[in-house]
mmCIF file of C-alpha atoms in Angstrom:
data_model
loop_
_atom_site.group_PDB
_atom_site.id
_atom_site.type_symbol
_atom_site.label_atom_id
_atom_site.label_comp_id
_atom_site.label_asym_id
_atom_site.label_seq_id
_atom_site.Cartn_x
_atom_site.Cartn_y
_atom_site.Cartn_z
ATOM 1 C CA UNK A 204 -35.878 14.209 -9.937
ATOM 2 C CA UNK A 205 -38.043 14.525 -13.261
ATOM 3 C CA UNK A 206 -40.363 16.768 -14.244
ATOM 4 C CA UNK A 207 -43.499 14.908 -14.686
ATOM 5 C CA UNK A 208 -46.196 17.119 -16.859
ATOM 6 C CA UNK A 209 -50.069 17.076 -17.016
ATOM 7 C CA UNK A 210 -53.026 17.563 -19.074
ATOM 8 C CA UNK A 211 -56.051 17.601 -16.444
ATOM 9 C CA UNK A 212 -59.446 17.732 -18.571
ATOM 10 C CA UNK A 213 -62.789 18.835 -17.389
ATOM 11 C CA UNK A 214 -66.537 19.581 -18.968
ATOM 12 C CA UNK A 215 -63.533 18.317 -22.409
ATOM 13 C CA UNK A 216 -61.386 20.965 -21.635
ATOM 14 C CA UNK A 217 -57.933 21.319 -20.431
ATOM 15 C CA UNK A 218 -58.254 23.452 -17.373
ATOM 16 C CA UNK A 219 -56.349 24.345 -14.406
ATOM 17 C CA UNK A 220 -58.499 24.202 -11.184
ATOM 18 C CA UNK A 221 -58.834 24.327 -7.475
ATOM 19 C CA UNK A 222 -58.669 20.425 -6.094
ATOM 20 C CA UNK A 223 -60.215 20.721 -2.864
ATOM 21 C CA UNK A 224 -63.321 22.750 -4.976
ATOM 22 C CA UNK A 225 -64.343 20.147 -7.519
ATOM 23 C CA UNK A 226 -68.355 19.354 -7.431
ATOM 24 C CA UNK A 227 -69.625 16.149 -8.757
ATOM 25 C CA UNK A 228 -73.545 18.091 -8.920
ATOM 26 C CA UNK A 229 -73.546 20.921 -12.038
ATOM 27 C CA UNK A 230 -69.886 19.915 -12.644
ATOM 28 C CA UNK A 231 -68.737 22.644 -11.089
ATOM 29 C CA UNK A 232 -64.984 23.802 -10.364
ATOM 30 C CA UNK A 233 -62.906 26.207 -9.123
ATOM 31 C CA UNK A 234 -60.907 27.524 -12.341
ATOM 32 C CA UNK A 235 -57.680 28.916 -12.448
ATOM 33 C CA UNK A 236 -57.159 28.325 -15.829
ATOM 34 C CA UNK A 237 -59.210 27.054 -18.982
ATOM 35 C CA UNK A 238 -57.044 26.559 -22.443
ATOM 36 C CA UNK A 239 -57.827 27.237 -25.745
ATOM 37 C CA UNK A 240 -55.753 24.660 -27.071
ATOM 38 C CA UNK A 241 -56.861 21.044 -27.070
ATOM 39 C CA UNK A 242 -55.053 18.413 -25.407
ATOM 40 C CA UNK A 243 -53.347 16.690 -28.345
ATOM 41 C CA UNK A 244 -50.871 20.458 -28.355
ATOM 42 C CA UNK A 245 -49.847 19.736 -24.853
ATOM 43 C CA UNK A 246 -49.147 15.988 -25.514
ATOM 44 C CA UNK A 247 -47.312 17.115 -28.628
ATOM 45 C CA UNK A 248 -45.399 19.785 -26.460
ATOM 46 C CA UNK A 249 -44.294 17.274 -23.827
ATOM 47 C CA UNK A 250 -43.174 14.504 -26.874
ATOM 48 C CA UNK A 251 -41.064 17.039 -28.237
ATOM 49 C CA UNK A 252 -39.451 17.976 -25.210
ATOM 50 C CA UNK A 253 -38.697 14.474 -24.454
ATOM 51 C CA UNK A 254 -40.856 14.439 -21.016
ATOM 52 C CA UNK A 255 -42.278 10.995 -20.414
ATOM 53 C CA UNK A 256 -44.758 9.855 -17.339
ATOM 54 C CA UNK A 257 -46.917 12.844 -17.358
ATOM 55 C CA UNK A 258 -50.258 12.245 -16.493
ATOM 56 C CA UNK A 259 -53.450 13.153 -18.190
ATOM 57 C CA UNK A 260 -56.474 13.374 -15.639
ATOM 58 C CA UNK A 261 -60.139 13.220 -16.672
ATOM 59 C CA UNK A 262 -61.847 15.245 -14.158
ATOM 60 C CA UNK A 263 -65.292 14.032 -14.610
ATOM 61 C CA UNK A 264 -67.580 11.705 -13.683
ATOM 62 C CA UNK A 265 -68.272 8.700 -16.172
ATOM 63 C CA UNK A 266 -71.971 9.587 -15.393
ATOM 64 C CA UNK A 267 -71.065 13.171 -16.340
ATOM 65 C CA UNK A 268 -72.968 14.519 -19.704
ATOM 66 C CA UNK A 269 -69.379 15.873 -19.970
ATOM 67 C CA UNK A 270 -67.732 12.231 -20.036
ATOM 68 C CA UNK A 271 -67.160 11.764 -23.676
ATOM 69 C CA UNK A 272 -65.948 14.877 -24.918
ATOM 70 C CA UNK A 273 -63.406 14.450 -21.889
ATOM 71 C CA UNK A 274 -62.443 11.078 -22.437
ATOM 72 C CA UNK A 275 -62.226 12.012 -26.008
ATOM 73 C CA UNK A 276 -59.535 14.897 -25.236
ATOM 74 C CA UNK A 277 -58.257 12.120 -23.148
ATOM 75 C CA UNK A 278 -57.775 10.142 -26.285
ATOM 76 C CA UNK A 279 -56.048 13.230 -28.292
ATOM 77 C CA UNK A 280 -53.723 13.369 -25.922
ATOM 78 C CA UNK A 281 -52.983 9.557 -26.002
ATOM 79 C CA UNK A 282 -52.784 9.519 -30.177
ATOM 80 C CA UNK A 283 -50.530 12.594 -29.893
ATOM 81 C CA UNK A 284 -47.981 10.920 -27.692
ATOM 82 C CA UNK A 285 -48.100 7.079 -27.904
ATOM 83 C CA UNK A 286 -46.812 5.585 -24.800
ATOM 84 C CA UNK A 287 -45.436 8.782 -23.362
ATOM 85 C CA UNK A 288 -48.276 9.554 -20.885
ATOM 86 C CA UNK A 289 -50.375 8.214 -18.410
ATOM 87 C CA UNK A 290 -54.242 8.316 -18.080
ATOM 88 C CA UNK A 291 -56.409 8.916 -14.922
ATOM 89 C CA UNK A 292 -59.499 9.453 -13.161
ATOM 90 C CA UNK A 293 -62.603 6.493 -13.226
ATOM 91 C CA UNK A 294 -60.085 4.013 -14.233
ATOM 92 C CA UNK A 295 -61.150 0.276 -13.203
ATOM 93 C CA UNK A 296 -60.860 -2.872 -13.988
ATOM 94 C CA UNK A 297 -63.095 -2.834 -16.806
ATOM 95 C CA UNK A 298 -61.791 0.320 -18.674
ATOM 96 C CA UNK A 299 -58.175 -0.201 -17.899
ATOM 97 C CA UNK A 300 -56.978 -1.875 -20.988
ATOM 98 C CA UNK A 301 -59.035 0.187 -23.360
ATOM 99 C CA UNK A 302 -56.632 3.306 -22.250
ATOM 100 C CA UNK A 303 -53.657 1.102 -22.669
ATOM 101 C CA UNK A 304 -54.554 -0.479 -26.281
ATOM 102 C CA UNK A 305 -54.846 3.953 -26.910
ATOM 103 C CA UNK A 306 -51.872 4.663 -25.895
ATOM 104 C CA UNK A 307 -51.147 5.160 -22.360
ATOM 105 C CA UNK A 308 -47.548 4.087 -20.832
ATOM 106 C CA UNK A 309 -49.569 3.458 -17.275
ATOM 107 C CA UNK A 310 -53.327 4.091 -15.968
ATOM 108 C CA UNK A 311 -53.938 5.799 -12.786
ATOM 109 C CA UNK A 312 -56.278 4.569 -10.586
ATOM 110 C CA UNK A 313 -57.675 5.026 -7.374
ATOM 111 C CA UNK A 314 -61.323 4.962 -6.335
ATOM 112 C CA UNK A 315 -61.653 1.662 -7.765
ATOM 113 C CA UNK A 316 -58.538 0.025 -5.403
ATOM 114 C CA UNK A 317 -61.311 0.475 -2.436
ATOM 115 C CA UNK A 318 -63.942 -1.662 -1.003
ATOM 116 C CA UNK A 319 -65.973 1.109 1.191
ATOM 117 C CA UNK A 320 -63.108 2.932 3.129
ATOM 118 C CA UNK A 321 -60.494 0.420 2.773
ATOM 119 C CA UNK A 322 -58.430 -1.000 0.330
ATOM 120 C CA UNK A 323 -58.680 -3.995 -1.654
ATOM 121 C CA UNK A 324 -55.567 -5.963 -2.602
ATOM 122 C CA UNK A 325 -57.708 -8.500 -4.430
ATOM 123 C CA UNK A 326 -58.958 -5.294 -6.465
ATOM 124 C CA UNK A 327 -55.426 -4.610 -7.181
ATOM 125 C CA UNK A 328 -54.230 -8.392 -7.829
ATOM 126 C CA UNK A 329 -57.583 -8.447 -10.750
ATOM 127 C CA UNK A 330 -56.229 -5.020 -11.975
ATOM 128 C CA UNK A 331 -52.656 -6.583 -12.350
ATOM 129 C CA UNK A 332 -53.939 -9.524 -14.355
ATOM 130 C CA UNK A 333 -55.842 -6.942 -16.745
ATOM 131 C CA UNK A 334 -53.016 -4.700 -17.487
ATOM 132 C CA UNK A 335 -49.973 -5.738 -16.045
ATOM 133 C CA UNK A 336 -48.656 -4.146 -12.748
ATOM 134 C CA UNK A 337 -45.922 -2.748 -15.250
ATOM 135 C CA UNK A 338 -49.031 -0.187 -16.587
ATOM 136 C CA UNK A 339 -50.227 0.235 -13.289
ATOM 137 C CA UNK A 340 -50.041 3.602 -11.219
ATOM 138 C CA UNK A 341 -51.715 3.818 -7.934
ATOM 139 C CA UNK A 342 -52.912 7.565 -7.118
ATOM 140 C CA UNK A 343 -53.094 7.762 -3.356
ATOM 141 C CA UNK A 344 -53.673 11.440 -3.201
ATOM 142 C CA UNK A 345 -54.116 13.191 0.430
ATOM 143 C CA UNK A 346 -55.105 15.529 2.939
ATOM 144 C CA UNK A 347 -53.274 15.855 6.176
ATOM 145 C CA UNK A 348 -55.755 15.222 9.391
ATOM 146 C CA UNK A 349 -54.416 15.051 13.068
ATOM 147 C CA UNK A 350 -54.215 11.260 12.494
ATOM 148 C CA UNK A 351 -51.813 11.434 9.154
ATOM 149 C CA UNK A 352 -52.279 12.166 5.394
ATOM 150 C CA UNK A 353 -55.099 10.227 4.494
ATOM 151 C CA UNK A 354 -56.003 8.881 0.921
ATOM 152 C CA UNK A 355 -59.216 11.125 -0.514
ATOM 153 C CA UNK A 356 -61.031 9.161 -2.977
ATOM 154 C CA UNK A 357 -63.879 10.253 -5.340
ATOM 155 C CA UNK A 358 -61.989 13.281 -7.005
ATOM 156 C CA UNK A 359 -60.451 14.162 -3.483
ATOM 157 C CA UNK A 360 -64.536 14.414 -1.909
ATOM 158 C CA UNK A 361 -64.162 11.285 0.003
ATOM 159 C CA UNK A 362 -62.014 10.574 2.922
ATOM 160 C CA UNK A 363 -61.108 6.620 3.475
ATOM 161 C CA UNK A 364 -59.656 4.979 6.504
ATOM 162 C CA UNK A 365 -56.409 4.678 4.858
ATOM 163 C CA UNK A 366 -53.189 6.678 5.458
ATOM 164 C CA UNK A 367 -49.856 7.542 2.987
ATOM 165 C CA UNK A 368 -47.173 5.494 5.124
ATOM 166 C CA UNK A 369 -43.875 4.159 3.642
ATOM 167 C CA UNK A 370 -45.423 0.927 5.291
ATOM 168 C CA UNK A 371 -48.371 1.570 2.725
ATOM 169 C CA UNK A 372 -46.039 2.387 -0.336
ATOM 170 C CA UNK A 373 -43.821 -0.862 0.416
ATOM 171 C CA UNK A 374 -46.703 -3.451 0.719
ATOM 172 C CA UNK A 375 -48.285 -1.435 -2.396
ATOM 173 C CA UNK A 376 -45.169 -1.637 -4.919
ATOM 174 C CA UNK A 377 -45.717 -5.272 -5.557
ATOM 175 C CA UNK A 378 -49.471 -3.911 -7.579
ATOM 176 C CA UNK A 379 -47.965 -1.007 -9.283
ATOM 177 C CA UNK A 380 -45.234 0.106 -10.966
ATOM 178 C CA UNK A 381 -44.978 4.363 -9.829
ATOM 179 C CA UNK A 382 -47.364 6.204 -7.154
ATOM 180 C CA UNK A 383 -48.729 9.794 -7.603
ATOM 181 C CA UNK A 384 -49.731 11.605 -4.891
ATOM 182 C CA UNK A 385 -51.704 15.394 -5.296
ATOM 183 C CA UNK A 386 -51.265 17.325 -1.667
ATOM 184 C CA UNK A 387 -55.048 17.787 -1.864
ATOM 185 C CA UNK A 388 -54.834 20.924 0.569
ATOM 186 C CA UNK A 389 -52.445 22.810 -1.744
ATOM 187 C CA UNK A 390 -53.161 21.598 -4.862
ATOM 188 C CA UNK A 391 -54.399 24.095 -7.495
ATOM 189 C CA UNK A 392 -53.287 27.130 -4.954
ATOM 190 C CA UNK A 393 -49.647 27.584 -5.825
ATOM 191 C CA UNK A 394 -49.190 28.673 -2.439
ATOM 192 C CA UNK A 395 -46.165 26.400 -1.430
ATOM 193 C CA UNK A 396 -45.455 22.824 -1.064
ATOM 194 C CA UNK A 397 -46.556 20.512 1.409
ATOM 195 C CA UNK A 398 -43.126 20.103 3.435
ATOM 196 C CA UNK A 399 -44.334 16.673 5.498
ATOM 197 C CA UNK A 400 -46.036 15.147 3.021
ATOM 198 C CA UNK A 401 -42.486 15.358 0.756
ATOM 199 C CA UNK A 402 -40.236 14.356 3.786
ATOM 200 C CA UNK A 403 -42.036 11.324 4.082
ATOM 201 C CA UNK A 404 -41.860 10.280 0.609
ATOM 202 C CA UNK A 405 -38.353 11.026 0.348
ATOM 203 C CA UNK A 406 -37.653 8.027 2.915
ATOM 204 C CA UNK A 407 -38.939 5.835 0.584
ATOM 205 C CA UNK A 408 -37.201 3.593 -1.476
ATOM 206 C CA UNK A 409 -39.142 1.798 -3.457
ATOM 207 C CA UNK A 410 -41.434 2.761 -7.114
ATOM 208 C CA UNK A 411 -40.898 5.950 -8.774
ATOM 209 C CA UNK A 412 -42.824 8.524 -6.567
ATOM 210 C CA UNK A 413 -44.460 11.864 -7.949
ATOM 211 C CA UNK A 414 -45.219 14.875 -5.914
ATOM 212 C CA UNK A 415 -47.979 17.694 -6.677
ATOM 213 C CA UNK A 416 -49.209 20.136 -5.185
ATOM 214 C CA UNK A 417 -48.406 23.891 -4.628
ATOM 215 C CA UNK A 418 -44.953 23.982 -6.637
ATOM 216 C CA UNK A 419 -45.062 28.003 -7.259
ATOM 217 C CA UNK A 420 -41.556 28.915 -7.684
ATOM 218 C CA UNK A 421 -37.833 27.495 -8.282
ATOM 219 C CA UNK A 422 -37.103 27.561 -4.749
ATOM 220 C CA UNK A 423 -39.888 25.302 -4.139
ATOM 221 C CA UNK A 424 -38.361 22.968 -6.616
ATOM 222 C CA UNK A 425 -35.318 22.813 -5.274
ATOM 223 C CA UNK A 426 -36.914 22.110 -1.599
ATOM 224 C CA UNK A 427 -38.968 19.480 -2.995
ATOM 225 C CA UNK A 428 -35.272 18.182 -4.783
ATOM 226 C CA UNK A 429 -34.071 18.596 -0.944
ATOM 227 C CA UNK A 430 -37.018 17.409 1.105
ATOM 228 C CA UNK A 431 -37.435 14.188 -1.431
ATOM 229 C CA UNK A 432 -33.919 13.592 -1.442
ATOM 230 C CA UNK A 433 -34.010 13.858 -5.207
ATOM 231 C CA UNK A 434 -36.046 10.801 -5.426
ATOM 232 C CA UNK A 435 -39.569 12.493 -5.770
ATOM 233 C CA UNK A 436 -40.466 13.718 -8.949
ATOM 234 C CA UNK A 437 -42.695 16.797 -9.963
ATOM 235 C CA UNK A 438 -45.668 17.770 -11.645
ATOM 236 C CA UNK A 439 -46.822 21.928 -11.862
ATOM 237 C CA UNK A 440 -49.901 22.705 -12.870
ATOM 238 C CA UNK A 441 -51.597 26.751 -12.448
ATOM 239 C CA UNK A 442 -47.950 28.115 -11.152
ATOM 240 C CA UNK A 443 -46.610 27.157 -15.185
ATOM 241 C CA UNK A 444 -46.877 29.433 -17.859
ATOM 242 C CA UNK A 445 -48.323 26.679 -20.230
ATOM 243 C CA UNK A 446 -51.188 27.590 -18.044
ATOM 244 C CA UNK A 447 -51.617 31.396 -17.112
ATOM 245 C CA UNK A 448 -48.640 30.968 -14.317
ATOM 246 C CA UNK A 449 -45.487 32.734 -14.272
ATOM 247 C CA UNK A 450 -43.204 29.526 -14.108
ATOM 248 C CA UNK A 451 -41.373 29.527 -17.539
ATOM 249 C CA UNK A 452 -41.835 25.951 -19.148
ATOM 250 C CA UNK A 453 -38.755 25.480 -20.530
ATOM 251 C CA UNK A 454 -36.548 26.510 -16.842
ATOM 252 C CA UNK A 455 -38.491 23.660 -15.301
ATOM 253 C CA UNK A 456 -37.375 21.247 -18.156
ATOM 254 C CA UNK A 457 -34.027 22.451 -17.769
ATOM 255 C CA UNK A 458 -33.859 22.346 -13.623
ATOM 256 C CA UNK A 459 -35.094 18.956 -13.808
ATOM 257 C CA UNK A 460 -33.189 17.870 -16.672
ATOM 258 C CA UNK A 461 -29.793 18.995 -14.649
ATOM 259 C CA UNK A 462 -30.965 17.716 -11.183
ATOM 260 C CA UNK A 463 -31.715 13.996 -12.480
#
């Protein structure tokens, strides 16, 4: 299990917030957190510490008047650590490279994979010949329903027809390289993670999978380390100290760093 870090940017600042509350209209968000420091000092952080895979997430729309300053914290980040991290949020086709050729190891995508409610593997096959599936992430964040955990598009607003299965994940792999997947009910609480959710993706075998959501204390690291059968890896995001949590930064490092 690795510790995977993040940088998640909004209105061009790195902030900590409440998934389930983001609001496309005003830009509005939930905050638990909003940094001082610019995004290049976590990047820097994370290089130093040797953490690769760690995903930066821009957090607005591209029709946002914040866009550019967050794309261009986005870019910090990217110059700060070339190659280490990955970029997300409004990634398509037609954008994809333009991270890469910054800096990004892998872009994150997942709106763009759909066609309405459902996904589109000829989306994913054009993506592939843009970037190379070995750049490729595919987000497939989720909220559990009485049918199953199904994929949330849209900055988590919009539900799709589509469910997290290890069915999914194997007939995905071919497309991507890694999958992250944000428990959108818990993410941003720090209130626990979601148990079923990690059970499920620690019976797959396939890409490198990483968890968030909810991660408030050690012990829930080490169930996640139990649940995923050591093959899930973690991100944190308001429960660390890097951002107004209590989780010290450098006891995840270490936790992770012994239980790889």
């Amino acid at each position: 299990m690795e510790f995977r870090p993040c940088i998640d940017i909004h209105n061009g600042k790195v902030k900590q917030i409440v998934g389930s509350s983001l609001k496309d209209e005003g830009n509005q968000a939930k905050e638990n957190f909003v940094s001082e420091k610019g995004s290049a000092f976590y990047a820097e952080l994370y290089c130093k510490n040797g953490l690769k895979g760690g995903h930066i997430i821009l957090l607005n729309k591209s029709d946002s008047e914040y866009y550019e300053a967050t794309k261009q914290a986005a870019i910090d980040a990217l110059k700060a650590y070339p190659g280490g991290m990955q970029v997300g949020g409004g990634i398509h086709n037609g954008n994809a490279k333009e991270f890469i050729d910054a800096g990004a190891s892998h872009v994150i995508v997942t709106s763009y994979l759909f066609e309405g409610d459902i996904l589109s593997r000829n989306k994913m096959k054009t993506l592939c010949k843009a970037v190379g599936r070995e750049h490729i992430v595919f987000d497939l964040s989720c909220k559990k329903t009485a049918e199953g955990y199904c994929i949330m598009t849209n900055r988590w607003q919009t539900a799709t027809s589509e469910y997290v299965t290890v069915e999914l994940l194997q007939e995905l792999e071919k497309y991507c390289d890694e999958f992250l997947i944000h428990a959108v009910d818990v993410e941003g609480k720090a209130e626990g993670i979601e148990q079923e959710l990690v059970k499920l993706l620690g019976t797959y075998e396939g890409n490198a999978v990483t968890y968030a959501g909810g991660i408030h204390s050690m012990e829930d690291l080490s169930l996640l380390r139990e649940l995923g059968n050591g093959r899930v890896h973690a991100t944190i995001g308001s429960a660390l100290d890097l951002f107004g949590g209590y989780l010290p930064f450098e006891d995840i490092v270490k936790f992770c760093n012994f239980n790889s």
